mmCIF file of C-alpha atoms and ligand atoms in Angstrom:
data_model
loop_
_atom_site.group_PDB
_atom_site.id
_atom_site.type_symbol
_atom_site.label_atom_id
_atom_site.label_comp_id
_atom_site.label_asym_id
_atom_site.label_seq_id
_atom_site.Cartn_x
_atom_site.Cartn_y
_atom_site.Cartn_z
ATOM 1 C CA MET A 8 143.006 170.537 99.258
ATOM 2 C CA ASN A 9 142.860 168.832 95.875
ATOM 3 C CA LYS A 10 139.299 169.436 94.570
ATOM 4 C CA THR A 11 138.727 165.869 93.420
ATOM 5 C CA LEU A 12 139.967 164.468 96.730
ATOM 6 C CA GLU A 13 137.671 166.877 98.577
ATOM 7 C CA ARG A 14 134.660 165.712 96.536
ATOM 8 C CA VAL A 15 135.526 162.018 96.987
ATOM 9 C CA LEU A 16 135.913 162.472 100.730
ATOM 10 C CA SER A 17 132.614 164.381 100.986
ATOM 11 C CA GLU A 18 130.811 161.596 99.130
ATOM 12 C CA LYS A 19 132.326 158.903 101.327
ATOM 13 C CA LEU A 20 131.504 160.765 104.538
ATOM 14 C CA GLU A 21 127.931 161.362 103.321
ATOM 15 C CA ASP A 22 127.590 157.608 102.687
ATOM 16 C CA LEU A 23 128.715 156.863 106.239
ATOM 17 C CA LYS A 24 126.278 159.416 107.664
ATOM 18 C CA ARG A 25 123.399 158.130 105.529
ATOM 19 C CA ASP A 26 124.110 154.573 106.771
ATOM 20 C CA GLY A 27 124.091 155.857 110.363
ATOM 21 C CA VAL A 28 127.647 154.619 111.009
ATOM 22 C CA PHE A 29 129.512 157.922 111.198
ATOM 23 C CA HIS A 30 130.852 158.040 114.765
ATOM 24 C CA LEU A 31 134.004 159.531 116.204
ATOM 25 C CA PRO A 32 135.666 157.389 118.907
ATOM 26 C CA PRO A 33 134.525 157.987 122.481
ATOM 27 C CA VAL A 34 137.255 159.641 124.546
ATOM 28 C CA ILE A 35 138.183 158.060 127.894
ATOM 29 C CA GLU A 36 139.175 160.788 130.343
ATOM 30 C CA GLY A 37 141.497 158.866 132.654
ATOM 31 C CA PRO A 38 142.789 155.338 133.108
ATOM 32 C CA GLN A 39 141.422 152.268 131.325
ATOM 33 C CA GLY A 40 139.696 150.605 134.293
ATOM 34 C CA PRO A 41 136.531 148.689 135.196
ATOM 35 C CA ARG A 42 134.883 152.109 135.414
ATOM 36 C CA VAL A 43 135.877 154.937 133.094
ATOM 37 C CA THR A 44 135.011 158.605 132.729
ATOM 38 C CA ILE A 45 133.545 159.726 129.416
ATOM 39 C CA ARG A 46 132.198 163.253 128.803
ATOM 40 C CA GLY A 47 132.661 163.869 132.520
ATOM 41 C CA LYS A 48 130.463 160.919 133.519
ATOM 42 C CA GLU A 49 131.681 157.830 135.370
ATOM 43 C CA VAL A 50 130.347 154.676 133.700
ATOM 44 C CA ILE A 51 130.894 150.932 134.046
ATOM 45 C CA ASN A 52 133.274 149.872 131.294
ATOM 46 C CA LEU A 53 131.995 146.857 129.352
ATOM 47 C CA ALA A 54 133.755 147.823 126.126
ATOM 48 C CA SER A 55 137.437 147.148 126.616
ATOM 49 C CA ASN A 56 139.620 144.131 125.823
ATOM 50 C CA ASN A 57 141.508 144.695 129.074
ATOM 51 C CA TYR A 58 140.071 141.382 130.302
ATOM 52 C CA LEU A 59 142.393 140.868 133.267
ATOM 53 C CA GLY A 60 142.715 144.520 134.266
ATOM 54 C CA LEU A 61 146.427 144.408 133.467
ATOM 55 C CA ALA A 62 146.447 147.767 131.646
ATOM 56 C CA THR A 63 146.562 149.474 135.050
ATOM 57 C CA HIS A 64 148.197 146.731 137.142
ATOM 58 C CA PRO A 65 150.823 148.153 139.566
ATOM 59 C CA ARG A 66 153.422 145.489 138.682
ATOM 60 C CA LEU A 67 153.216 146.341 134.981
ATOM 61 C CA ILE A 68 153.372 150.074 135.664
ATOM 62 C CA GLU A 69 156.418 149.590 137.888
ATOM 63 C CA ALA A 70 158.151 147.434 135.259
ATOM 64 C CA ALA A 71 157.483 150.025 132.537
ATOM 65 C CA LYS A 72 158.777 152.858 134.760
ATOM 66 C CA LYS A 73 161.946 150.990 135.686
ATOM 67 C CA ALA A 74 162.735 149.986 132.094
ATOM 68 C CA THR A 75 162.073 153.521 130.871
ATOM 69 C CA GLU A 76 164.410 154.994 133.466
ATOM 70 C CA GLU A 77 167.145 152.477 132.641
ATOM 71 C CA TYR A 78 166.801 152.216 128.852
ATOM 72 C CA GLY A 79 164.881 155.299 127.691
ATOM 73 C CA VAL A 80 161.607 155.714 125.836
ATOM 74 C CA GLY A 81 162.418 154.384 122.368
ATOM 75 C CA ALA A 82 164.149 151.428 120.723
ATOM 76 C CA GLY A 83 165.702 153.670 118.086
ATOM 77 C CA ALA A 84 165.490 151.426 115.035
ATOM 78 C CA VAL A 85 163.816 148.456 113.436
ATOM 79 C CA ARG A 86 164.715 145.134 115.021
ATOM 80 C CA THR A 87 167.082 144.029 112.225
ATOM 81 C CA ILE A 88 169.126 147.240 112.090
ATOM 82 C CA ALA A 89 169.905 148.408 115.644
ATOM 83 C CA GLY A 90 166.597 148.086 117.483
ATOM 84 C CA THR A 91 166.914 144.679 119.162
ATOM 85 C CA LEU A 92 167.561 145.173 122.862
ATOM 86 C CA SER A 93 168.328 142.216 125.119
ATOM 87 C CA MET A 94 164.866 142.612 126.638
ATOM 88 C CA HIS A 95 163.203 142.050 123.229
ATOM 89 C CA VAL A 96 164.917 138.668 123.069
ATOM 90 C CA ALA A 97 164.065 137.934 126.723
ATOM 91 C CA LEU A 98 160.363 138.622 126.054
ATOM 92 C CA GLU A 99 160.369 136.272 123.064
ATOM 93 C CA GLU A 100 162.019 133.525 125.093
ATOM 94 C CA LYS A 101 159.523 134.026 127.897
ATOM 95 C CA LEU A 102 156.597 133.863 125.481
ATOM 96 C CA ALA A 103 157.945 130.716 123.771
ATOM 97 C CA LYS A 104 158.218 128.998 127.168
ATOM 98 C CA PHE A 105 154.731 130.211 128.095
ATOM 99 C CA LYS A 106 153.237 128.930 124.825
ATOM 100 C CA HIS A 107 155.245 125.673 124.845
ATOM 101 C CA THR A 108 156.610 126.356 121.352
ATOM 102 C CA GLU A 109 160.174 126.337 120.038
ATOM 103 C CA ALA A 110 160.250 130.044 119.291
ATOM 104 C CA VAL A 111 158.314 133.309 119.173
ATOM 105 C CA LEU A 112 158.666 136.518 117.180
ATOM 106 C CA VAL A 113 157.096 139.701 118.545
ATOM 107 C CA PHE A 114 155.518 142.231 116.172
ATOM 108 C CA GLN A 115 154.223 145.733 116.872
ATOM 109 C CA SER A 116 150.618 144.522 117.176
ATOM 110 C CA GLY A 117 148.322 141.566 116.664
ATOM 111 C CA PHE A 118 147.264 143.195 113.401
ATOM 112 C CA THR A 119 150.802 143.322 112.021
ATOM 113 C CA SER A 120 151.486 139.783 113.302
ATOM 114 C CA ASN A 121 148.705 138.357 111.142
ATOM 115 C CA MET A 122 149.775 140.311 108.096
ATOM 116 C CA GLY A 123 153.445 139.694 108.847
ATOM 117 C CA VAL A 124 153.127 135.921 108.959
ATOM 118 C CA ILE A 125 150.637 135.255 106.136
ATOM 119 C CA GLU A 126 152.133 137.532 103.486
ATOM 120 C CA PRO A 127 155.638 136.005 103.230
ATOM 121 C CA LEU A 128 154.610 132.352 103.584
ATOM 122 C CA PHE A 129 151.996 131.900 100.890
ATOM 123 C CA GLU A 130 152.203 132.550 97.171
ATOM 124 C CA LYS A 131 150.783 131.543 93.780
ATOM 125 C CA GLY A 132 150.177 127.794 93.814
ATOM 126 C CA ASP A 133 149.083 127.818 97.471
ATOM 127 C CA LEU A 134 145.536 127.840 98.869
ATOM 128 C CA ILE A 135 144.322 129.754 101.935
ATOM 129 C CA ILE A 136 141.062 128.585 103.486
ATOM 130 C CA SER A 137 139.594 131.103 105.899
ATOM 131 C CA ASP A 138 136.575 131.195 108.240
ATOM 132 C CA ALA A 139 133.970 133.749 107.101
ATOM 133 C CA LEU A 140 134.169 135.585 110.433
ATOM 134 C CA ASN A 141 137.949 135.882 110.662
ATOM 135 C CA HIS A 142 139.436 139.181 111.777
ATOM 136 C CA ALA A 143 140.224 142.016 109.333
ATOM 137 C CA SER A 144 143.983 141.578 109.851
ATOM 138 C CA ILE A 145 143.796 137.972 108.633
ATOM 139 C CA ILE A 146 141.753 139.097 105.643
ATOM 140 C CA ASP A 147 144.277 141.837 104.866
ATOM 141 C CA GLY A 148 147.174 139.383 105.220
ATOM 142 C CA ILE A 149 145.494 137.068 102.726
ATOM 143 C CA ARG A 150 144.878 139.974 100.333
ATOM 144 C CA LEU A 151 148.606 140.641 100.242
ATOM 145 C CA THR A 152 149.374 137.178 98.849
ATOM 146 C CA LYS A 153 148.858 135.784 95.356
ATOM 147 C CA ALA A 154 147.559 132.500 96.807
ATOM 148 C CA ASP A 155 144.078 131.233 95.910
ATOM 149 C CA LYS A 156 141.491 131.929 98.627
ATOM 150 C CA LYS A 157 138.390 130.064 99.745
ATOM 151 C CA ILE A 158 136.057 131.181 102.527
ATOM 152 C CA TYR A 159 134.004 128.632 104.481
ATOM 153 C CA PRO A 160 130.794 129.621 106.291
ATOM 154 C CA HIS A 161 131.504 130.330 109.943
ATOM 155 C CA SER A 162 132.690 127.184 111.783
ATOM 156 C CA ASP A 163 131.046 124.933 109.163
ATOM 157 C CA MET A 164 133.255 121.844 109.222
ATOM 158 C CA ASN A 165 131.391 120.101 106.363
ATOM 159 C CA ALA A 166 132.003 123.090 104.109
ATOM 160 C CA LEU A 167 135.645 123.164 105.168
ATOM 161 C CA GLU A 168 136.033 119.497 104.324
ATOM 162 C CA ASP A 169 134.366 120.005 100.922
ATOM 163 C CA ILE A 170 136.960 122.674 100.117
ATOM 164 C CA LEU A 171 139.821 120.447 101.298
ATOM 165 C CA LYS A 172 138.515 117.503 99.218
ATOM 166 C CA ALA A 173 138.747 119.641 96.100
ATOM 167 C CA SER A 174 142.180 121.048 96.892
ATOM 168 C CA ASP A 175 144.568 118.596 95.227
ATOM 169 C CA GLY A 176 147.519 120.073 93.382
ATOM 170 C CA TYR A 177 148.292 122.978 95.690
ATOM 171 C CA ARG A 178 151.767 123.245 97.262
ATOM 172 C CA LEU A 179 150.726 124.607 100.679
ATOM 173 C CA LYS A 180 147.157 124.607 101.972
ATOM 174 C CA LEU A 181 146.440 126.805 104.996
ATOM 175 C CA ILE A 182 143.371 126.679 107.228
ATOM 176 C CA VAL A 183 143.238 129.911 109.206
ATOM 177 C CA THR A 184 140.823 130.741 112.003
ATOM 178 C CA ASP A 185 140.300 133.098 114.899
ATOM 179 C CA GLY A 186 140.613 131.152 118.165
ATOM 180 C CA VAL A 187 137.788 133.129 119.771
ATOM 181 C CA PHE A 188 135.589 135.094 117.383
ATOM 182 C CA SER A 189 135.728 138.726 118.348
ATOM 183 C CA MET A 190 132.149 139.765 117.639
ATOM 184 C CA ASP A 191 130.328 136.628 118.857
ATOM 185 C CA GLY A 192 132.581 135.207 121.559
ATOM 186 C CA ASP A 193 132.340 131.617 120.285
ATOM 187 C CA ILE A 194 135.398 129.344 120.195
ATOM 188 C CA ALA A 195 136.776 127.881 116.945
ATOM 189 C CA LYS A 196 136.256 124.141 116.484
ATOM 190 C CA LEU A 197 139.996 123.689 116.608
ATOM 191 C CA PRO A 198 140.081 119.924 117.328
ATOM 192 C CA GLU A 199 137.959 119.244 114.214
ATOM 193 C CA ILE A 200 140.008 121.721 112.158
ATOM 194 C CA VAL A 201 143.243 119.984 113.195
ATOM 195 C CA GLU A 202 141.775 116.546 112.365
ATOM 196 C CA LEU A 203 140.776 117.761 108.899
ATOM 197 C CA ALA A 204 144.137 119.457 108.372
ATOM 198 C CA GLU A 205 145.975 116.236 109.219
ATOM 199 C CA LYS A 206 143.683 114.215 106.941
ATOM 200 C CA TYR A 207 144.222 116.541 103.958
ATOM 201 C CA GLY A 208 147.787 117.683 104.637
ATOM 202 C CA ALA A 209 146.975 121.313 105.451
ATOM 203 C CA VAL A 210 148.792 123.808 107.661
ATOM 204 C CA VAL A 211 146.790 125.246 110.610
ATOM 205 C CA MET A 212 146.995 128.817 111.856
ATOM 206 C CA VAL A 213 145.027 130.174 114.812
ATOM 207 C CA ASP A 214 144.719 133.833 115.810
ATOM 208 C CA ASP A 215 144.365 133.839 119.586
ATOM 209 C CA ALA A 216 143.865 137.578 120.032
ATOM 210 C CA HIS A 217 140.800 137.027 122.245
ATOM 211 C CA ALA A 218 141.980 133.728 123.723
ATOM 212 C CA SER A 219 145.340 134.995 125.010
ATOM 213 C CA GLY A 220 144.954 135.399 128.772
ATOM 214 C CA VAL A 221 141.410 134.046 128.593
ATOM 215 C CA LEU A 222 141.536 130.361 127.552
ATOM 216 C CA GLY A 223 143.930 127.560 128.450
ATOM 217 C CA ASP A 224 146.156 127.061 131.486
ATOM 218 C CA HIS A 225 146.979 130.577 132.837
ATOM 219 C CA GLY A 226 145.698 132.050 129.543
ATOM 220 C CA ARG A 227 147.966 130.157 127.142
ATOM 221 C CA GLY A 228 145.253 130.171 124.470
ATOM 222 C CA THR A 229 143.112 127.784 122.446
ATOM 223 C CA VAL A 230 145.865 125.291 121.578
ATOM 224 C CA ASP A 231 146.399 124.706 125.275
ATOM 225 C CA HIS A 232 142.646 124.803 125.984
ATOM 226 C CA PHE A 233 142.100 121.908 123.550
ATOM 227 C CA LYS A 234 145.436 120.192 124.365
ATOM 228 C CA LEU A 235 146.594 120.427 120.746
ATOM 229 C CA HIS A 236 150.254 121.199 121.418
ATOM 230 C CA GLY A 237 152.461 120.372 118.439
ATOM 231 C CA ARG A 238 149.485 120.049 116.057
ATOM 232 C CA VAL A 239 148.926 123.731 115.202
ATOM 233 C CA ASP A 240 151.723 125.140 113.051
ATOM 234 C CA ILE A 241 151.202 128.872 113.522
ATOM 235 C CA GLN A 242 149.821 130.559 116.617
ATOM 236 C CA VAL A 243 149.277 134.310 116.675
ATOM 237 C CA GLY A 244 148.675 136.115 119.945
ATOM 238 C CA THR A 245 148.171 139.698 120.945
ATOM 239 C CA LEU A 246 149.783 141.526 123.837
ATOM 240 C CA SER A 247 147.301 144.390 123.483
ATOM 241 C CA LYS A 248 144.161 142.863 124.946
ATOM 242 C CA ALA A 249 144.202 140.626 128.059
ATOM 243 C CA ILE A 250 147.968 141.075 128.382
ATOM 244 C CA GLY A 251 147.124 144.758 128.823
ATOM 245 C CA VAL A 252 149.963 146.467 126.952
ATOM 246 C CA LEU A 253 150.714 146.499 123.200
ATOM 247 C CA GLY A 254 152.046 144.090 120.628
ATOM 248 C CA GLY A 255 151.473 140.769 118.958
ATOM 249 C CA TYR A 256 153.484 137.656 118.318
ATOM 250 C CA VAL A 257 153.814 134.546 116.215
ATOM 251 C CA ALA A 258 154.607 131.330 118.081
ATOM 252 C CA GLY A 259 155.771 128.184 116.291
ATOM 253 C CA SER A 260 158.815 126.254 115.169
ATOM 254 C CA ARG A 261 162.351 127.689 115.148
ATOM 255 C CA LYS A 262 162.344 127.410 111.325
ATOM 256 C CA LEU A 263 159.127 129.442 111.040
ATOM 257 C CA ILE A 264 160.502 132.193 113.261
ATOM 258 C CA ASP A 265 163.907 132.254 111.522
ATOM 259 C CA TYR A 266 162.112 132.743 108.209
ATOM 260 C CA LEU A 267 159.897 135.528 109.563
ATOM 261 C CA ILE A 268 162.968 137.333 110.932
ATOM 262 C CA HIS A 269 164.098 137.578 107.297
ATOM 263 C CA ARG A 270 160.779 138.109 105.519
ATOM 264 C CA GLY A 271 158.141 139.375 107.994
ATOM 265 C CA ARG A 272 157.679 142.886 106.637
ATOM 266 C CA PRO A 273 156.343 144.702 109.749
ATOM 267 C CA PHE A 274 159.271 143.173 111.680
ATOM 268 C CA LEU A 275 161.753 144.301 109.045
ATOM 269 C CA PHE A 276 160.406 147.737 108.227
ATOM 270 C CA SER A 277 158.857 149.211 111.391
ATOM 271 C CA THR A 278 160.558 150.287 114.599
ATOM 272 C CA ALA A 279 160.772 147.936 117.593
ATOM 273 C CA HIS A 280 158.722 148.337 120.780
ATOM 274 C CA PRO A 281 159.962 150.834 123.379
ATOM 275 C CA PRO A 282 161.593 149.348 126.520
ATOM 276 C CA GLY A 283 158.626 150.273 128.740
ATOM 277 C CA VAL A 284 156.262 148.259 126.539
ATOM 278 C CA VAL A 285 158.564 145.226 126.483
ATOM 279 C CA ALA A 286 159.091 145.245 130.250
ATOM 280 C CA ALA A 287 155.369 145.648 130.957
ATOM 281 C CA ASN A 288 154.631 142.701 128.636
ATOM 282 C CA MET A 289 157.114 140.552 130.550
ATOM 283 C CA ALA A 290 155.608 141.580 133.888
ATOM 284 C CA ALA A 291 152.164 140.688 132.518
ATOM 285 C CA ILE A 292 153.225 137.087 131.872
ATOM 286 C CA ASP A 293 154.553 136.860 135.450
ATOM 287 C CA VAL A 294 151.295 138.239 136.838
ATOM 288 C CA MET A 295 149.271 135.787 134.744
ATOM 289 C CA LEU A 296 151.326 132.905 136.120
ATOM 290 C CA GLU A 297 151.271 134.089 139.722
ATOM 291 C CA GLU A 298 147.879 135.746 140.289
ATOM 292 C CA ASN A 299 144.484 134.207 139.790
ATOM 293 C CA LEU A 300 142.975 136.854 137.529
ATOM 294 C CA GLN A 301 141.765 134.410 134.872
ATOM 295 C CA GLU A 302 139.514 132.627 137.379
ATOM 296 C CA LYS A 303 137.959 135.938 138.480
ATOM 297 C CA LEU A 304 137.410 136.904 134.823
ATOM 298 C CA TRP A 305 135.480 133.707 134.162
ATOM 299 C CA GLU A 306 133.485 134.000 137.384
ATOM 300 C CA ASN A 307 132.416 137.508 136.339
ATOM 301 C CA ALA A 308 131.722 136.404 132.762
ATOM 302 C CA ARG A 309 129.472 133.542 133.864
ATOM 303 C CA TYR A 310 127.593 135.766 136.329
ATOM 304 C CA PHE A 311 126.989 138.543 133.812
ATOM 305 C CA LYS A 312 126.070 136.248 130.917
ATOM 306 C CA ARG A 313 123.578 134.369 133.086
ATOM 307 C CA GLY A 314 122.095 137.713 134.223
ATOM 308 C CA LEU A 315 121.619 138.924 130.635
ATOM 309 C CA LYS A 316 120.017 135.632 129.578
ATOM 310 C CA GLU A 317 117.637 135.660 132.559
ATOM 311 C CA LEU A 318 116.545 139.153 131.540
ATOM 312 C CA GLY A 319 115.601 137.738 128.122
ATOM 313 C CA PHE A 320 118.398 139.183 125.955
ATOM 314 C CA ASP A 321 119.740 137.312 122.931
ATOM 315 C CA THR A 322 123.425 136.627 123.673
ATOM 316 C CA GLY A 323 124.020 134.527 120.550
ATOM 317 C CA GLN A 324 126.562 131.701 120.577
ATOM 318 C CA SER A 325 128.985 133.204 123.089
ATOM 319 C CA GLU A 326 131.139 130.780 125.093
ATOM 320 C CA THR A 327 133.659 133.304 126.449
ATOM 321 C CA PRO A 328 133.695 136.677 128.251
ATOM 322 C CA ILE A 329 132.804 138.396 124.934
ATOM 323 C CA THR A 330 129.021 138.531 125.180
ATOM 324 C CA PRO A 331 127.055 140.193 122.388
ATOM 325 C CA VAL A 332 123.546 141.435 123.065
ATOM 326 C CA ILE A 333 121.960 141.093 119.642
ATOM 327 C CA VAL A 334 119.127 143.508 118.869
ATOM 328 C CA GLY A 335 118.723 143.399 115.047
ATOM 329 C CA GLU A 336 118.849 146.747 113.272
ATOM 330 C CA GLY A 337 121.971 148.913 113.343
ATOM 331 C CA SER A 338 120.048 152.027 114.404
ATOM 332 C CA LEU A 339 118.538 150.132 117.372
ATOM 333 C CA ALA A 340 122.001 148.924 118.479
ATOM 334 C CA MET A 341 123.283 152.512 118.406
ATOM 335 C CA ALA A 342 120.212 153.785 120.319
ATOM 336 C CA PHE A 343 120.674 150.954 122.856
ATOM 337 C CA SER A 344 124.311 151.858 123.369
ATOM 338 C CA GLU A 345 123.310 155.500 123.973
ATOM 339 C CA ALA A 346 120.504 154.533 126.373
ATOM 340 C CA LEU A 347 122.937 152.312 128.286
ATOM 341 C CA PHE A 348 125.358 155.211 128.552
ATOM 342 C CA GLU A 349 122.583 157.346 130.032
ATOM 343 C CA GLU A 350 122.031 154.545 132.561
ATOM 344 C CA GLY A 351 125.766 154.463 133.434
ATOM 345 C CA VAL A 352 127.149 151.676 131.231
ATOM 346 C CA PHE A 353 129.665 151.994 128.413
ATOM 347 C CA CYS A 354 129.450 149.378 125.660
ATOM 348 C CA THR A 355 129.626 150.060 121.966
ATOM 349 C CA GLY A 356 127.002 149.431 119.309
ATOM 350 C CA ILE A 357 128.245 147.306 116.422
ATOM 351 C CA ALA A 358 126.475 147.143 113.071
ATOM 352 C CA PHE A 359 126.994 146.170 109.417
ATOM 353 C CA PRO A 360 129.623 145.779 107.912
ATOM 354 C CA THR A 361 131.382 144.613 111.114
ATOM 355 C CA VAL A 362 128.543 142.124 111.736
ATOM 356 C CA PRO A 363 125.921 140.835 109.256
ATOM 357 C CA LYS A 364 122.826 142.969 108.504
ATOM 358 C CA GLY A 365 120.021 142.246 111.007
ATOM 359 C CA LYS A 366 122.539 141.080 113.639
ATOM 360 C CA ALA A 367 123.542 144.461 115.046
ATOM 361 C CA ARG A 368 124.384 144.373 118.717
ATOM 362 C CA VAL A 369 126.036 145.941 121.665
ATOM 363 C CA ARG A 370 129.101 143.953 122.608
ATOM 364 C CA THR A 371 129.885 143.474 126.290
ATOM 365 C CA MET A 372 133.148 142.332 127.841
ATOM 366 C CA VAL A 373 133.482 141.976 131.571
ATOM 367 C CA MET A 374 136.843 142.266 133.291
ATOM 368 C CA ALA A 375 138.414 140.362 136.171
ATOM 369 C CA THR A 376 138.470 143.640 138.082
ATOM 370 C CA HIS A 377 134.725 144.355 137.945
ATOM 371 C CA THR A 378 133.083 143.990 141.330
ATOM 372 C CA LYS A 379 129.768 142.201 141.806
ATOM 373 C CA GLU A 380 128.283 145.638 142.512
ATOM 374 C CA ASP A 381 129.530 146.866 139.085
ATOM 375 C CA LEU A 382 127.928 143.893 137.357
ATOM 376 C CA ASP A 383 124.619 144.241 139.236
ATOM 377 C CA MET A 384 124.496 147.943 138.364
ATOM 378 C CA ALA A 385 125.193 147.057 134.731
ATOM 379 C CA LEU A 386 122.388 144.464 134.707
ATOM 380 C CA ASP A 387 119.989 147.080 136.158
ATOM 381 C CA ALA A 388 121.038 149.461 133.375
ATOM 382 C CA PHE A 389 120.392 146.768 130.740
ATOM 383 C CA THR A 390 116.940 146.184 132.248
ATOM 384 C CA SER A 391 115.950 149.878 132.097
ATOM 385 C CA ALA A 392 117.450 150.592 128.669
ATOM 386 C CA GLY A 393 116.163 147.289 127.224
ATOM 387 C CA LYS A 394 112.595 147.983 128.416
ATOM 388 C CA LYS A 395 112.694 151.597 127.256
ATOM 389 C CA LEU A 396 113.570 150.511 123.715
ATOM 390 C CA GLY A 397 111.244 147.478 123.703
ATOM 391 C CA ILE A 398 114.128 144.998 123.365
ATOM 392 C CA ILE A 399 112.904 142.992 126.364
HETATM 393 C C1 PLP B 29 140.854 138.389 116.242
HETATM 394 C C2 PLP B 29 141.783 139.557 116.280
HETATM 395 N N1 PLP B 29 142.990 139.460 115.726
HETATM 396 C C3 PLP B 29 143.867 140.489 115.760
HETATM 397 C C4 PLP B 29 143.538 141.683 116.338
HETATM 398 C C5 PLP B 29 144.526 142.797 116.342
HETATM 399 O O1 PLP B 29 145.230 142.828 117.554
HETATM 400 P P1 PLP B 29 145.964 144.147 118.008
HETATM 401 O O2 PLP B 29 144.947 145.031 118.646
HETATM 402 O O3 PLP B 29 147.023 143.683 118.956
HETATM 403 O O4 PLP B 29 146.534 144.769 116.786
HETATM 404 C C6 PLP B 29 142.285 141.852 116.925
HETATM 405 C C7 PLP B 29 141.916 143.152 117.540
HETATM 406 O O5 PLP B 29 140.841 143.641 117.441
HETATM 407 C C8 PLP B 29 141.382 140.763 116.912
HETATM 408 O O6 PLP B 29 140.180 140.873 117.460
#
């Protein structure tokens, strides 16, 4: 290895170790279910984004198998060259109908959707206004543009308005926000954001990664939840979390999608989804429309959140199934996560820089497929581990 590279890497790894954040990913030995096996131990899974349990749903598995047998395992090219199969188009039409928008474009992931839509739309002379807690993929999308950037403190509508007041002279102004904030589980103040955008002539973009399948009628997302159809210009969704498979999409006007087909770089320069993925995504939408998984998810979320609060844990501002248990120091969050694992619960510790210093936490996410017994066992584990570490 190049000697300088070796030294640089050693220094960087030492920094991570010194900060106590050097961790290799836990390995799940088996399917992604409400309980998982890690290091040979069965534990209750409170760490996944598989909110509705669709990652292992028989209808999705069947759809993926059938499509794979009929069409093979790969799309063979990027969408614009030779990779667009009829099922890619069918999925986009299905999603557009589901989201009540004119059109949809599917990307390889939620991450590439955010980068793929922001980068080609905004340039020098434009202004992007972003919530301080927006996801990394939004931040990276913004970094790729030459637009001016302003960050407003998390969900602070007065600060957002102050920025908008001082934003004369820009061509496009974009307000971009997560729909549900991934580390805290609170919902964006989308109605206020839309009001401000209309007052000051700004474009609105919402990233519904954690709202897809969770909020709105049958999981249509925050725009549906707040009944803001037609007033949010760009909606991003992921197919990799509640939808249970892989992918992301941009939903909006036909013009927006036609432009992204020509300028969205991950769409243009990275191979299309395999048939099995596309078919499973389509089956997921059918399941969401036909089965009542969303209601079960919320019932479980309310039960578990109430249980944690009654035990005396700090669950922050959460309004959704994402429920942080905030403990303070990063090292305590990591120790808590380990103690919970010993007690039979899997949820990850999250510390700076992912969350602010002093706000380290374990993040819990219940699933529609957890039983009441799973949740009661998890609450018992939180009681023992929390008392052992003096958190409660
Ligand atoms: C708010 C938000 N946006 C986008 C993404 C990326 O989605 P995907 O996993 O489909 O790439 C995530 C995933 O962590 C997210 O939390």
